[in-house]
Amino acid sequence: MVEVKETTIQSRCGIACRECEYQEKMGCKGCLAVKNPFWGICPVKTCCEEKGYQCCGECETFPCDLLNSFAYDKEQGDNGLRIENCKKWCQNKITN
């Protein structure tokens, strides 16, 4: 299992924004802080917000097919690291 360093929710889908190259390059503040992300419409962001969640890990269907399709995408996926991040973030939220 991959160790997750940060326990504060950084994104809806579990991407560790503090480690993302686009944070500086694009001036991205992350999907928690913006209405419309620079990359366009994000179905994960939309789903979380419509359900009133901060991140996918709060959802009763976590991890769903939508999140899995992003986490394991051949070009932009991270082999499930974002799913592990969501688990860690939500576990920390419950225990604090």
PDB file of N, CA and C in Angstrom:
ATOM      1  N   MET A   1       0.833  -1.175   0.000  1.00  0.00           N
ATOM      2  CA  MET A   1       0.000   0.000   0.000  1.00  0.00           C
ATOM      3  C   MET A   1       0.883   1.246   0.000  1.00  0.00           C
ATOM      4  N   VAL A   2       0.480   2.272  -0.750  1.00  0.00           N
ATOM      5  CA  VAL A   2       1.224   3.516  -0.847  1.00  0.00           C
ATOM      6  C   VAL A   2       0.922   4.370   0.379  1.00  0.00           C
ATOM      7  N   GLU A   3       1.964   4.902   1.008  1.00  0.00           N
ATOM      8  CA  GLU A   3       1.767   5.755   2.172  1.00  0.00           C
ATOM      9  C   GLU A   3       1.321   7.136   1.718  1.00  0.00           C
ATOM     10  N   VAL A   4       0.290   7.665   2.348  1.00  0.00           N
ATOM     11  CA  VAL A   4      -0.218   8.987   2.031  1.00  0.00           C
ATOM     12  C   VAL A   4       0.314   9.948   3.081  1.00  0.00           C
ATOM     13  N   LYS A   5       1.005  10.986   2.640  1.00  0.00           N
ATOM     14  CA  LYS A   5       1.648  11.914   3.563  1.00  0.00           C
ATOM     15  C   LYS A   5       0.664  12.935   4.127  1.00  0.00           C
ATOM     16  N   GLU A   6      -0.180  13.473   3.319  1.00  0.00           N
ATOM     17  CA  GLU A   6      -1.079  14.564   3.686  1.00  0.00           C
ATOM     18  C   GLU A   6      -2.441  14.030   4.068  1.00  0.00           C
ATOM     19  N   THR A   7      -3.008  14.542   5.161  1.00  0.00           N
ATOM     20  CA  THR A   7      -4.310  14.073   5.608  1.00  0.00           C
ATOM     21  C   THR A   7      -5.407  15.119   5.470  1.00  0.00           C
ATOM     22  N   THR A   8      -5.109  16.271   4.894  1.00  0.00           N
ATOM     23  CA  THR A   8      -6.101  17.307   4.666  1.00  0.00           C
ATOM     24  C   THR A   8      -6.660  17.155   3.262  1.00  0.00           C
ATOM     25  N   ILE A   9      -7.970  17.216   3.136  1.00  0.00           N
ATOM     26  CA  ILE A   9      -8.609  17.083   1.823  1.00  0.00           C
ATOM     27  C   ILE A   9      -8.082  18.170   0.892  1.00  0.00           C
ATOM     28  N   GLN A  10      -7.576  17.751  -0.266  1.00  0.00           N
ATOM     29  CA  GLN A  10      -7.005  18.678  -1.237  1.00  0.00           C
ATOM     30  C   GLN A  10      -7.825  18.784  -2.515  1.00  0.00           C
ATOM     31  N   SER A  11      -8.592  17.750  -2.834  1.00  0.00           N
ATOM     32  CA  SER A  11      -9.358  17.748  -4.083  1.00  0.00           C
ATOM     33  C   SER A  11     -10.584  16.860  -3.926  1.00  0.00           C
ATOM     34  N   ARG A  12     -11.488  16.958  -4.866  1.00  0.00           N
ATOM     35  CA  ARG A  12     -12.699  16.131  -4.834  1.00  0.00           C
ATOM     36  C   ARG A  12     -12.369  14.662  -5.083  1.00  0.00           C
ATOM     37  N   CYS A  13     -11.465  14.395  -6.040  1.00  0.00           N
ATOM     38  CA  CYS A  13     -11.200  13.027  -6.483  1.00  0.00           C
ATOM     39  C   CYS A  13     -10.035  12.349  -5.775  1.00  0.00           C
ATOM     40  N   GLY A  14      -9.298  13.106  -4.969  1.00  0.00           N
ATOM     41  CA  GLY A  14      -8.169  12.506  -4.271  1.00  0.00           C
ATOM     42  C   GLY A  14      -6.809  12.856  -4.834  1.00  0.00           C
ATOM     43  N   ILE A  15      -6.762  13.649  -5.878  1.00  0.00           N
ATOM     44  CA  ILE A  15      -5.459  14.088  -6.389  1.00  0.00           C
ATOM     45  C   ILE A  15      -4.795  14.940  -5.315  1.00  0.00           C
ATOM     46  N   ALA A  16      -3.518  14.702  -5.092  1.00  0.00           N
ATOM     47  CA  ALA A  16      -2.756  15.487  -4.122  1.00  0.00           C
ATOM     48  C   ALA A  16      -2.308  16.778  -4.807  1.00  0.00           C
ATOM     49  N   CYS A  17      -3.107  17.811  -4.676  1.00  0.00           N
ATOM     50  CA  CYS A  17      -2.844  19.076  -5.365  1.00  0.00           C
ATOM     51  C   CYS A  17      -1.475  19.668  -5.029  1.00  0.00           C
ATOM     52  N   ARG A  18      -1.040  19.481  -3.806  1.00  0.00           N
ATOM     53  CA  ARG A  18       0.251  20.050  -3.397  1.00  0.00           C
ATOM     54  C   ARG A  18       1.424  19.421  -4.136  1.00  0.00           C
ATOM     55  N   GLU A  19       1.174  18.286  -4.760  1.00  0.00           N
ATOM     56  CA  GLU A  19       2.225  17.606  -5.515  1.00  0.00           C
ATOM     57  C   GLU A  19       2.033  17.748  -7.023  1.00  0.00           C
ATOM     58  N   CYS A  20       1.001  18.461  -7.447  1.00  0.00           N
ATOM     59  CA  CYS A  20       0.658  18.568  -8.864  1.00  0.00           C
ATOM     60  C   CYS A  20       1.452  19.670  -9.559  1.00  0.00           C
ATOM     61  N   GLU A  21       1.994  19.354 -10.712  1.00  0.00           N
ATOM     62  CA  GLU A  21       2.788  20.320 -11.476  1.00  0.00           C
ATOM     63  C   GLU A  21       1.960  21.507 -11.959  1.00  0.00           C
ATOM     64  N   TYR A  22       0.657  21.348 -12.087  1.00  0.00           N
ATOM     65  CA  TYR A  22      -0.188  22.420 -12.592  1.00  0.00           C
ATOM     66  C   TYR A  22      -0.511  23.481 -11.544  1.00  0.00           C
ATOM     67  N   GLN A  23      -0.278  23.186 -10.282  1.00  0.00           N
ATOM     68  CA  GLN A  23      -0.562  24.159  -9.237  1.00  0.00           C
ATOM     69  C   GLN A  23       0.219  25.447  -9.501  1.00  0.00           C
ATOM     70  N   GLU A  24       1.497  25.324  -9.755  1.00  0.00           N
ATOM     71  CA  GLU A  24       2.324  26.491 -10.039  1.00  0.00           C
ATOM     72  C   GLU A  24       2.226  26.906 -11.505  1.00  0.00           C
ATOM     73  N   LYS A  25       2.338  25.933 -12.386  1.00  0.00           N
ATOM     74  CA  LYS A  25       2.351  26.186 -13.818  1.00  0.00           C
ATOM     75  C   LYS A  25       1.107  26.938 -14.303  1.00  0.00           C
ATOM     76  N   MET A  26      -0.072  26.548 -13.818  1.00  0.00           N
ATOM     77  CA  MET A  26      -1.329  27.142 -14.266  1.00  0.00           C
ATOM     78  C   MET A  26      -1.950  28.063 -13.216  1.00  0.00           C
ATOM     79  N   GLY A  27      -1.282  28.199 -12.079  1.00  0.00           N
ATOM     80  CA  GLY A  27      -1.847  29.001 -11.000  1.00  0.00           C
ATOM     81  C   GLY A  27      -3.117  28.360 -10.438  1.00  0.00           C
ATOM     82  N   CYS A  28      -3.168  27.051 -10.477  1.00  0.00           N
ATOM     83  CA  CYS A  28      -4.354  26.315 -10.050  1.00  0.00           C
ATOM     84  C   CYS A  28      -4.475  26.326  -8.530  1.00  0.00           C
ATOM     85  N   LYS A  29      -5.637  26.680  -8.054  1.00  0.00           N
ATOM     86  CA  LYS A  29      -5.906  26.685  -6.618  1.00  0.00           C
ATOM     87  C   LYS A  29      -6.606  25.403  -6.181  1.00  0.00           C
ATOM     88  N   GLY A  30      -6.861  24.499  -7.129  1.00  0.00           N
ATOM     89  CA  GLY A  30      -7.522  23.233  -6.818  1.00  0.00           C
ATOM     90  C   GLY A  30      -9.031  23.332  -6.941  1.00  0.00           C
ATOM     91  N   CYS A  31      -9.659  22.195  -7.152  1.00  0.00           N
ATOM     92  CA  CYS A  31     -11.094  22.183  -7.425  1.00  0.00           C
ATOM     93  C   CYS A  31     -11.946  22.522  -6.204  1.00  0.00           C
ATOM     94  N   LEU A  32     -11.361  22.466  -5.007  1.00  0.00           N
ATOM     95  CA  LEU A  32     -12.107  22.860  -3.814  1.00  0.00           C
ATOM     96  C   LEU A  32     -12.277  24.369  -3.753  1.00  0.00           C
ATOM     97  N   ALA A  33     -11.364  25.102  -4.388  1.00  0.00           N
ATOM     98  CA  ALA A  33     -11.338  26.555  -4.284  1.00  0.00           C
ATOM     99  C   ALA A  33     -11.904  27.298  -5.488  1.00  0.00           C
ATOM    100  N   VAL A  34     -12.173  26.594  -6.575  1.00  0.00           N
ATOM    101  CA  VAL A  34     -12.637  27.277  -7.784  1.00  0.00           C
ATOM    102  C   VAL A  34     -13.966  26.702  -8.261  1.00  0.00           C
ATOM    103  N   LYS A  35     -14.734  27.561  -8.912  1.00  0.00           N
ATOM    104  CA  LYS A  35     -16.008  27.107  -9.476  1.00  0.00           C
ATOM    105  C   LYS A  35     -15.754  26.316 -10.757  1.00  0.00           C
ATOM    106  N   ASN A  36     -14.924  26.873 -11.626  1.00  0.00           N
ATOM    107  CA  ASN A  36     -14.618  26.238 -12.909  1.00  0.00           C
ATOM    108  C   ASN A  36     -13.118  25.980 -13.015  1.00  0.00           C
ATOM    109  N   PRO A  37     -12.705  24.728 -12.972  1.00  0.00           N
ATOM    110  CA  PRO A  37     -11.274  24.423 -13.079  1.00  0.00           C
ATOM    111  C   PRO A  37     -10.713  24.777 -14.462  1.00  0.00           C
ATOM    112  N   PHE A  38      -9.415  25.061 -14.511  1.00  0.00           N
ATOM    113  CA  PHE A  38      -8.776  25.448 -15.768  1.00  0.00           C
ATOM    114  C   PHE A  38      -8.897  24.372 -16.830  1.00  0.00           C
ATOM    115  N   TRP A  39      -9.047  23.108 -16.428  1.00  0.00           N
ATOM    116  CA  TRP A  39      -9.091  22.006 -17.386  1.00  0.00           C
ATOM    117  C   TRP A  39     -10.483  21.770 -17.944  1.00  0.00           C
ATOM    118  N   GLY A  40     -11.464  22.520 -17.495  1.00  0.00           N
ATOM    119  CA  GLY A  40     -12.821  22.392 -18.012  1.00  0.00           C
ATOM    120  C   GLY A  40     -13.746  21.672 -17.045  1.00  0.00           C
ATOM    121  N   ILE A  41     -14.784  21.113 -17.549  1.00  0.00           N
ATOM    122  CA  ILE A  41     -15.763  20.424 -16.718  1.00  0.00           C
ATOM    123  C   ILE A  41     -15.168  19.118 -16.202  1.00  0.00           C
ATOM    124  N   CYS A  42     -15.353  18.881 -14.916  1.00  0.00           N
ATOM    125  CA  CYS A  42     -14.874  17.637 -14.306  1.00  0.00           C
ATOM    126  C   CYS A  42     -16.081  16.903 -13.734  1.00  0.00           C
ATOM    127  N   PRO A  43     -16.386  15.730 -14.260  1.00  0.00           N
ATOM    128  CA  PRO A  43     -17.548  14.996 -13.772  1.00  0.00           C
ATOM    129  C   PRO A  43     -17.430  14.557 -12.315  1.00  0.00           C
ATOM    130  N   VAL A  44     -16.222  14.335 -11.832  1.00  0.00           N
ATOM    131  CA  VAL A  44     -16.031  13.944 -10.429  1.00  0.00           C
ATOM    132  C   VAL A  44     -16.339  15.137  -9.525  1.00  0.00           C
ATOM    133  N   LYS A  45     -15.809  16.289  -9.869  1.00  0.00           N
ATOM    134  CA  LYS A  45     -16.073  17.530  -9.115  1.00  0.00           C
ATOM    135  C   LYS A  45     -17.567  17.807  -9.084  1.00  0.00           C
ATOM    136  N   THR A  46     -18.210  17.715 -10.237  1.00  0.00           N
ATOM    137  CA  THR A  46     -19.643  17.967 -10.340  1.00  0.00           C
ATOM    138  C   THR A  46     -20.430  17.000  -9.458  1.00  0.00           C
ATOM    139  N   CYS A  47     -20.106  15.732  -9.513  1.00  0.00           N
ATOM    140  CA  CYS A  47     -20.798  14.709  -8.734  1.00  0.00           C
ATOM    141  C   CYS A  47     -20.672  14.992  -7.230  1.00  0.00           C
ATOM    142  N   CYS A  48     -19.460  15.240  -6.772  1.00  0.00           N
ATOM    143  CA  CYS A  48     -19.231  15.516  -5.347  1.00  0.00           C
ATOM    144  C   CYS A  48     -20.020  16.737  -4.880  1.00  0.00           C
ATOM    145  N   GLU A  49     -19.953  17.790  -5.660  1.00  0.00           N
ATOM    146  CA  GLU A  49     -20.627  19.024  -5.274  1.00  0.00           C
ATOM    147  C   GLU A  49     -22.143  18.862  -5.269  1.00  0.00           C
ATOM    148  N   GLU A  50     -22.670  18.143  -6.242  1.00  0.00           N
ATOM    149  CA  GLU A  50     -24.111  17.909  -6.282  1.00  0.00           C
ATOM    150  C   GLU A  50     -24.593  17.109  -5.073  1.00  0.00           C
ATOM    151  N   LYS A  51     -23.727  16.227  -4.572  1.00  0.00           N
ATOM    152  CA  LYS A  51     -24.070  15.402  -3.400  1.00  0.00           C
ATOM    153  C   LYS A  51     -23.718  16.089  -2.082  1.00  0.00           C
ATOM    154  N   GLY A  52     -23.039  17.232  -2.169  1.00  0.00           N
ATOM    155  CA  GLY A  52     -22.669  17.973  -0.968  1.00  0.00           C
ATOM    156  C   GLY A  52     -21.445  17.442  -0.241  1.00  0.00           C
ATOM    157  N   TYR A  53     -20.576  16.722  -0.964  1.00  0.00           N
ATOM    158  CA  TYR A  53     -19.379  16.145  -0.365  1.00  0.00           C
ATOM    159  C   TYR A  53     -18.154  16.994  -0.672  1.00  0.00           C
ATOM    160  N   GLN A  54     -17.173  16.942   0.235  1.00  0.00           N
ATOM    161  CA  GLN A  54     -15.892  17.585  -0.026  1.00  0.00           C
ATOM    162  C   GLN A  54     -15.049  16.730  -0.964  1.00  0.00           C
ATOM    163  N   CYS A  55     -15.090  15.407  -0.758  1.00  0.00           N
ATOM    164  CA  CYS A  55     -14.347  14.512  -1.641  1.00  0.00           C
ATOM    165  C   CYS A  55     -15.081  13.191  -1.783  1.00  0.00           C
ATOM    166  N   CYS A  56     -14.696  12.427  -2.753  1.00  0.00           N
ATOM    167  CA  CYS A  56     -15.346  11.152  -3.074  1.00  0.00           C
ATOM    168  C   CYS A  56     -15.379  10.181  -1.903  1.00  0.00           C
ATOM    169  N   GLY A  57     -14.396  10.242  -1.040  1.00  0.00           N
ATOM    170  CA  GLY A  57     -14.318   9.321   0.086  1.00  0.00           C
ATOM    171  C   GLY A  57     -15.493   9.412   1.038  1.00  0.00           C
ATOM    172  N   GLU A  58     -16.270  10.479   0.972  1.00  0.00           N
ATOM    173  CA  GLU A  58     -17.447  10.650   1.828  1.00  0.00           C
ATOM    174  C   GLU A  58     -18.686   9.958   1.266  1.00  0.00           C
ATOM    175  N   CYS A  59     -18.619   9.515   0.035  1.00  0.00           N
ATOM    176  CA  CYS A  59     -19.783   8.966  -0.662  1.00  0.00           C
ATOM    177  C   CYS A  59     -20.029   7.503  -0.302  1.00  0.00           C
ATOM    178  N   GLU A  60     -21.304   7.129  -0.239  1.00  0.00           N
ATOM    179  CA  GLU A  60     -21.678   5.750   0.083  1.00  0.00           C
ATOM    180  C   GLU A  60     -21.323   4.774  -1.035  1.00  0.00           C
ATOM    181  N   THR A  61     -21.090   5.256  -2.245  1.00  0.00           N
ATOM    182  CA  THR A  61     -20.723   4.369  -3.356  1.00  0.00           C
ATOM    183  C   THR A  61     -19.220   4.407  -3.659  1.00  0.00           C
ATOM    184  N   PHE A  62     -18.445   5.005  -2.786  1.00  0.00           N
ATOM    185  CA  PHE A  62     -16.992   5.117  -2.955  1.00  0.00           C
ATOM    186  C   PHE A  62     -16.319   3.748  -2.851  1.00  0.00           C
ATOM    187  N   PRO A  63     -15.394   3.443  -3.723  1.00  0.00           N
ATOM    188  CA  PRO A  63     -15.053   4.140  -4.958  1.00  0.00           C
ATOM    189  C   PRO A  63     -15.970   3.677  -6.088  1.00  0.00           C
ATOM    190  N   CYS A  64     -16.566   4.609  -6.763  1.00  0.00           N
ATOM    191  CA  CYS A  64     -17.527   4.290  -7.821  1.00  0.00           C
ATOM    192  C   CYS A  64     -16.814   4.057  -9.161  1.00  0.00           C
ATOM    193  N   ASP A  65     -17.584   3.677 -10.156  1.00  0.00           N
ATOM    194  CA  ASP A  65     -17.028   3.432 -11.493  1.00  0.00           C
ATOM    195  C   ASP A  65     -16.398   4.696 -12.076  1.00  0.00           C
ATOM    196  N   LEU A  66     -17.022   5.858 -11.820  1.00  0.00           N
ATOM    197  CA  LEU A  66     -16.495   7.118 -12.344  1.00  0.00           C
ATOM    198  C   LEU A  66     -15.108   7.392 -11.770  1.00  0.00           C
ATOM    199  N   LEU A  67     -14.971   7.310 -10.464  1.00  0.00           N
ATOM    200  CA  LEU A  67     -13.674   7.561  -9.844  1.00  0.00           C
ATOM    201  C   LEU A  67     -12.641   6.522 -10.281  1.00  0.00           C
ATOM    202  N   ASN A  68     -13.042   5.261 -10.335  1.00  0.00           N
ATOM    203  CA  ASN A  68     -12.124   4.217 -10.793  1.00  0.00           C
ATOM    204  C   ASN A  68     -11.641   4.476 -12.212  1.00  0.00           C
ATOM    205  N   SER A  69     -12.531   4.978 -13.077  1.00  0.00           N
ATOM    206  CA  SER A  69     -12.127   5.245 -14.462  1.00  0.00           C
ATOM    207  C   SER A  69     -11.063   6.337 -14.527  1.00  0.00           C
ATOM    208  N   PHE A  70     -11.129   7.294 -13.632  1.00  0.00           N
ATOM    209  CA  PHE A  70     -10.102   8.344 -13.579  1.00  0.00           C
ATOM    210  C   PHE A  70      -8.822   7.815 -12.931  1.00  0.00           C
ATOM    211  N   ALA A  71      -8.958   7.099 -11.833  1.00  0.00           N
ATOM    212  CA  ALA A  71      -7.794   6.620 -11.079  1.00  0.00           C
ATOM    213  C   ALA A  71      -6.948   5.621 -11.864  1.00  0.00           C
ATOM    214  N   TYR A  72      -7.595   4.859 -12.731  1.00  0.00           N
ATOM    215  CA  TYR A  72      -6.875   3.817 -13.477  1.00  0.00           C
ATOM    216  C   TYR A  72      -6.798   4.105 -14.981  1.00  0.00           C
ATOM    217  N   ASP A  73      -7.014   5.368 -15.355  1.00  0.00           N
ATOM    218  CA  ASP A  73      -6.893   5.767 -16.757  1.00  0.00           C
ATOM    219  C   ASP A  73      -5.446   5.552 -17.205  1.00  0.00           C
ATOM    220  N   LYS A  74      -5.273   4.977 -18.418  1.00  0.00           N
ATOM    221  CA  LYS A  74      -3.924   4.635 -18.891  1.00  0.00           C
ATOM    222  C   LYS A  74      -3.038   5.863 -19.091  1.00  0.00           C
ATOM    223  N   GLU A  75      -3.611   7.003 -19.455  1.00  0.00           N
ATOM    224  CA  GLU A  75      -2.806   8.195 -19.728  1.00  0.00           C
ATOM    225  C   GLU A  75      -2.664   9.123 -18.530  1.00  0.00           C
ATOM    226  N   GLN A  76      -3.741   9.314 -17.774  1.00  0.00           N
ATOM    227  CA  GLN A  76      -3.697  10.305 -16.703  1.00  0.00           C
ATOM    228  C   GLN A  76      -3.967   9.728 -15.318  1.00  0.00           C
ATOM    229  N   GLY A  77      -4.125   8.425 -15.232  1.00  0.00           N
ATOM    230  CA  GLY A  77      -4.410   7.791 -13.947  1.00  0.00           C
ATOM    231  C   GLY A  77      -3.191   7.707 -13.050  1.00  0.00           C
ATOM    232  N   ASP A  78      -3.424   7.282 -11.831  1.00  0.00           N
ATOM    233  CA  ASP A  78      -2.338   7.177 -10.865  1.00  0.00           C
ATOM    234  C   ASP A  78      -2.356   5.819 -10.145  1.00  0.00           C
ATOM    235  N   ASN A  79      -2.907   4.812 -10.830  1.00  0.00           N
ATOM    236  CA  ASN A  79      -2.990   3.449 -10.274  1.00  0.00           C
ATOM    237  C   ASN A  79      -3.678   3.390  -8.910  1.00  0.00           C
ATOM    238  N   GLY A  80      -4.660   4.250  -8.715  1.00  0.00           N
ATOM    239  CA  GLY A  80      -5.469   4.209  -7.500  1.00  0.00           C
ATOM    240  C   GLY A  80      -4.968   5.042  -6.340  1.00  0.00           C
ATOM    241  N   LEU A  81      -3.882   5.783  -6.513  1.00  0.00           N
ATOM    242  CA  LEU A  81      -3.359   6.608  -5.425  1.00  0.00           C
ATOM    243  C   LEU A  81      -4.411   7.604  -4.949  1.00  0.00           C
ATOM    244  N   ARG A  82      -5.168   8.195  -5.869  1.00  0.00           N
ATOM    245  CA  ARG A  82      -6.176   9.174  -5.456  1.00  0.00           C
ATOM    246  C   ARG A  82      -7.269   8.512  -4.612  1.00  0.00           C
ATOM    247  N   ILE A  83      -7.552   7.248  -4.867  1.00  0.00           N
ATOM    248  CA  ILE A  83      -8.539   6.528  -4.050  1.00  0.00           C
ATOM    249  C   ILE A  83      -8.001   6.346  -2.634  1.00  0.00           C
ATOM    250  N   GLU A  84      -6.735   5.992  -2.521  1.00  0.00           N
ATOM    251  CA  GLU A  84      -6.098   5.859  -1.211  1.00  0.00           C
ATOM    252  C   GLU A  84      -6.079   7.197  -0.478  1.00  0.00           C
ATOM    253  N   ASN A  85      -5.822   8.282  -1.216  1.00  0.00           N
ATOM    254  CA  ASN A  85      -5.840   9.614  -0.612  1.00  0.00           C
ATOM    255  C   ASN A  85      -7.221   9.923  -0.033  1.00  0.00           C
ATOM    256  N   CYS A  86      -8.265   9.663  -0.796  1.00  0.00           N
ATOM    257  CA  CYS A  86      -9.636   9.913  -0.322  1.00  0.00           C
ATOM    258  C   CYS A  86      -9.923   9.121   0.948  1.00  0.00           C
ATOM    259  N   LYS A  87      -9.498   7.875   0.968  1.00  0.00           N
ATOM    260  CA  LYS A  87      -9.697   7.038   2.162  1.00  0.00           C
ATOM    261  C   LYS A  87      -9.021   7.673   3.371  1.00  0.00           C
ATOM    262  N   LYS A  88      -7.776   8.065   3.193  1.00  0.00           N
ATOM    263  CA  LYS A  88      -6.991   8.648   4.277  1.00  0.00           C
ATOM    264  C   LYS A  88      -7.588   9.965   4.738  1.00  0.00           C
ATOM    265  N   TRP A  89      -7.953  10.806   3.797  1.00  0.00           N
ATOM    266  CA  TRP A  89      -8.523  12.110   4.150  1.00  0.00           C
ATOM    267  C   TRP A  89      -9.808  11.963   4.947  1.00  0.00           C
ATOM    268  N   CYS A  90     -10.673  11.069   4.515  1.00  0.00           N
ATOM    269  CA  CYS A  90     -11.958  10.899   5.195  1.00  0.00           C
ATOM    270  C   CYS A  90     -11.807  10.190   6.525  1.00  0.00           C
ATOM    271  N   GLN A  91     -10.879   9.274   6.623  1.00  0.00           N
ATOM    272  CA  GLN A  91     -10.590   8.610   7.892  1.00  0.00           C
ATOM    273  C   GLN A  91     -10.105   9.650   8.904  1.00  0.00           C
ATOM    274  N   ASN A  92      -9.241  10.532   8.473  1.00  0.00           N
ATOM    275  CA  ASN A  92      -8.712  11.580   9.334  1.00  0.00           C
ATOM    276  C   ASN A  92      -9.824  12.543   9.763  1.00  0.00           C
ATOM    277  N   LYS A  93     -10.715  12.852   8.853  1.00  0.00           N
ATOM    278  CA  LYS A  93     -11.828  13.767   9.135  1.00  0.00           C
ATOM    279  C   LYS A  93     -12.741  13.181  10.218  1.00  0.00           C
ATOM    280  N   ILE A  94     -12.975  11.881  10.164  1.00  0.00           N
ATOM    281  CA  ILE A  94     -13.853  11.202  11.124  1.00  0.00           C
ATOM    282  C   ILE A  94     -13.201  11.136  12.502  1.00  0.00           C
ATOM    283  N   THR A  95     -11.889  10.916  12.538  1.00  0.00           N
ATOM    284  CA  THR A  95     -11.204  10.771  13.820  1.00  0.00           C
ATOM    285  C   THR A  95     -10.861  12.103  14.480  1.00  0.00           C
ATOM    286  N   ASN A  96     -10.971  13.200  13.765  1.00  0.00           N
ATOM    287  CA  ASN A  96     -10.656  14.529  14.349  1.00  0.00           C
ATOM    288  C   ASN A  96     -11.890  15.247  14.792  1.00  0.00           C
TER     289      ASN A  96
END
